[in-house]
XYZ file of C-alpha atoms in Angstrom:
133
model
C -24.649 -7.065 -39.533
C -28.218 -7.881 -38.637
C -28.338 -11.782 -39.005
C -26.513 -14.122 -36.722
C -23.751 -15.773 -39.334
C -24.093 -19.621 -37.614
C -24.313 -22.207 -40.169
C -23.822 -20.473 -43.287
C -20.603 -21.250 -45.497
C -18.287 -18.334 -45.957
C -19.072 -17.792 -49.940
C -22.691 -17.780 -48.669
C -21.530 -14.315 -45.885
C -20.081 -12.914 -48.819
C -23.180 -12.664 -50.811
C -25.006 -11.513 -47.979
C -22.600 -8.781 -47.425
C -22.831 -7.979 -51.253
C -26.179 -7.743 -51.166
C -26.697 -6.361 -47.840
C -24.378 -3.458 -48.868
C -26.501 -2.962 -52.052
C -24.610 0.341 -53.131
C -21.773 1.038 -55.474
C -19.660 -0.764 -52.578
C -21.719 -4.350 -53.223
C -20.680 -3.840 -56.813
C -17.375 -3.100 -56.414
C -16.715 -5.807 -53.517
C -18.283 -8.368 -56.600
C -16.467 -7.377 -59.148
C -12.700 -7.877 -57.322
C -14.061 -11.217 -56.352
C -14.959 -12.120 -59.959
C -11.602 -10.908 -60.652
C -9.901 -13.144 -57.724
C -11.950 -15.898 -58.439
C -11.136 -16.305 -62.359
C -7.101 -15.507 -61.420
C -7.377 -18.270 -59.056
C -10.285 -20.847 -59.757
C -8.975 -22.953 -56.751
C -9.011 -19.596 -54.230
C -10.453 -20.526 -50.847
C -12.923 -17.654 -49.372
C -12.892 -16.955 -45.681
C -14.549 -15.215 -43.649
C -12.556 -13.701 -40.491
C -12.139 -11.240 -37.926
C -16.150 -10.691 -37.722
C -17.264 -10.328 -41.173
C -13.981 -9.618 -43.266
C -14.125 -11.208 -46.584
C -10.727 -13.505 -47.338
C -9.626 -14.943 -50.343
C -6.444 -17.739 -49.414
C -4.097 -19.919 -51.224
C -1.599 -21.438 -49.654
C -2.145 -18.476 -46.866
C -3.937 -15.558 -47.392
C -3.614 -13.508 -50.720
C -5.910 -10.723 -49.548
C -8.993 -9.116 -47.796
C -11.867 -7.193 -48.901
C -13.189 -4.609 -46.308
C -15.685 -2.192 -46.969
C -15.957 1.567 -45.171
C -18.368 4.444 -45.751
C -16.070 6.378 -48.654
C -13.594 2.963 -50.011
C -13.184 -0.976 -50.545
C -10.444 -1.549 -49.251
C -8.104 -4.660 -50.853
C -5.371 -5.121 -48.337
C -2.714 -7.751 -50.087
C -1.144 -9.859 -46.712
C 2.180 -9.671 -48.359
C 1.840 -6.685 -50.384
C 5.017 -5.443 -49.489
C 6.863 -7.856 -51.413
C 5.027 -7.981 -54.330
C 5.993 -6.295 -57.148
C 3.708 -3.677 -58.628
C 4.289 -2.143 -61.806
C 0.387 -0.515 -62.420
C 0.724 1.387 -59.184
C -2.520 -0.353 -58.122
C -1.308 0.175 -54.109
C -2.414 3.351 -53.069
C -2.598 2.925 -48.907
C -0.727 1.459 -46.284
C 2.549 1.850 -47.566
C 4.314 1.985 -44.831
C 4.112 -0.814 -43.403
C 6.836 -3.773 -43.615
C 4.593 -6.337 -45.047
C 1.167 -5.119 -46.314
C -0.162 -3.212 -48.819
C -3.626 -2.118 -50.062
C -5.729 -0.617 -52.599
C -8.634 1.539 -51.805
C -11.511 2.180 -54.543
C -13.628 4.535 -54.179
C -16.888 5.617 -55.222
C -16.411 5.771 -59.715
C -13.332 3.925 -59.716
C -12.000 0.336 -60.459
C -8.821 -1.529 -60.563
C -7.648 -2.375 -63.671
C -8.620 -6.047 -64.157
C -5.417 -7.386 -65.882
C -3.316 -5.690 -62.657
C -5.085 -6.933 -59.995
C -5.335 -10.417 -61.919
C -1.530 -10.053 -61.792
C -1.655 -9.150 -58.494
C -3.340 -11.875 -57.232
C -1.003 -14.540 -58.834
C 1.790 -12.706 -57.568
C 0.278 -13.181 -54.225
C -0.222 -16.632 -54.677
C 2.888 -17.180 -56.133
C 4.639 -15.845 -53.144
C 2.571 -17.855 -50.615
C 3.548 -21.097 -52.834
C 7.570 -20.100 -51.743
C 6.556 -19.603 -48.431
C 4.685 -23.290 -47.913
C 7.320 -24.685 -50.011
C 10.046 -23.093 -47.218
C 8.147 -25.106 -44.363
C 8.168 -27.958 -45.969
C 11.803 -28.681 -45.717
């Protein structure tokens, strides 16, 4: 990253990462946020672990990392979601996450992830809901 991050809101190092990646991995990275976004209009974006995108409800639904060859979406729970599209393609096997990585050409299929997501959510919900007792 070239510019010091101090003061700006973490939507606001999104878009700069978006824009600063300005290849098919900007595009991709916006496009799974519109997607998060609209399954979740109250989704809270983070921005950890120096400059790792984070979407967060209730606890964190997922990440959105970007390499040279994939975007990588990696689900904080993803092992107990269900996931009948097969949209989880690495890190399976781990115990508790899961990811999807898109490369160059490709795209998860919108209704899916959308799933996904609320699944995610869903899951955090039960998990609040458990401390709360």
């Amino acid at each position: 990253m070239s510019q010091p991050e101090t003061g700006r809101s973490a939507s606001e190092r999104i878009d700069a990462r978006i824009a600063e990646l300005g290849d098919w991995r900007g595009e991709t990275l916006a496009r799974v946020r519109r997607l998060i976004r609209a399954a979740d209009p109250e989704v809270v974006e983070e921005w950890k672990w120096r400059g790792v995108p984070v979407w967060s409800h209730h606890g964190i639904i997922c990440t959105g990392e970007t390499y040279r060859q994939v975007v990588k979406l990696t689900f904080a729970r993803g092992a107990a979601l269900e996931d009948p599209a097969g949209l989880f393609n690495a890190s399976l096997d781990g115990n508790t996450r899961r990811a999807i990585d898109l490369r160059e050409g490709e795209q998860a299929d919108a209704e899916a992830l959308t799933a996904l997501v609320r699944a995610a959510i869903a899951l955090n919900g039960e998990k609040t809901k458990g401390r709360s007792r």
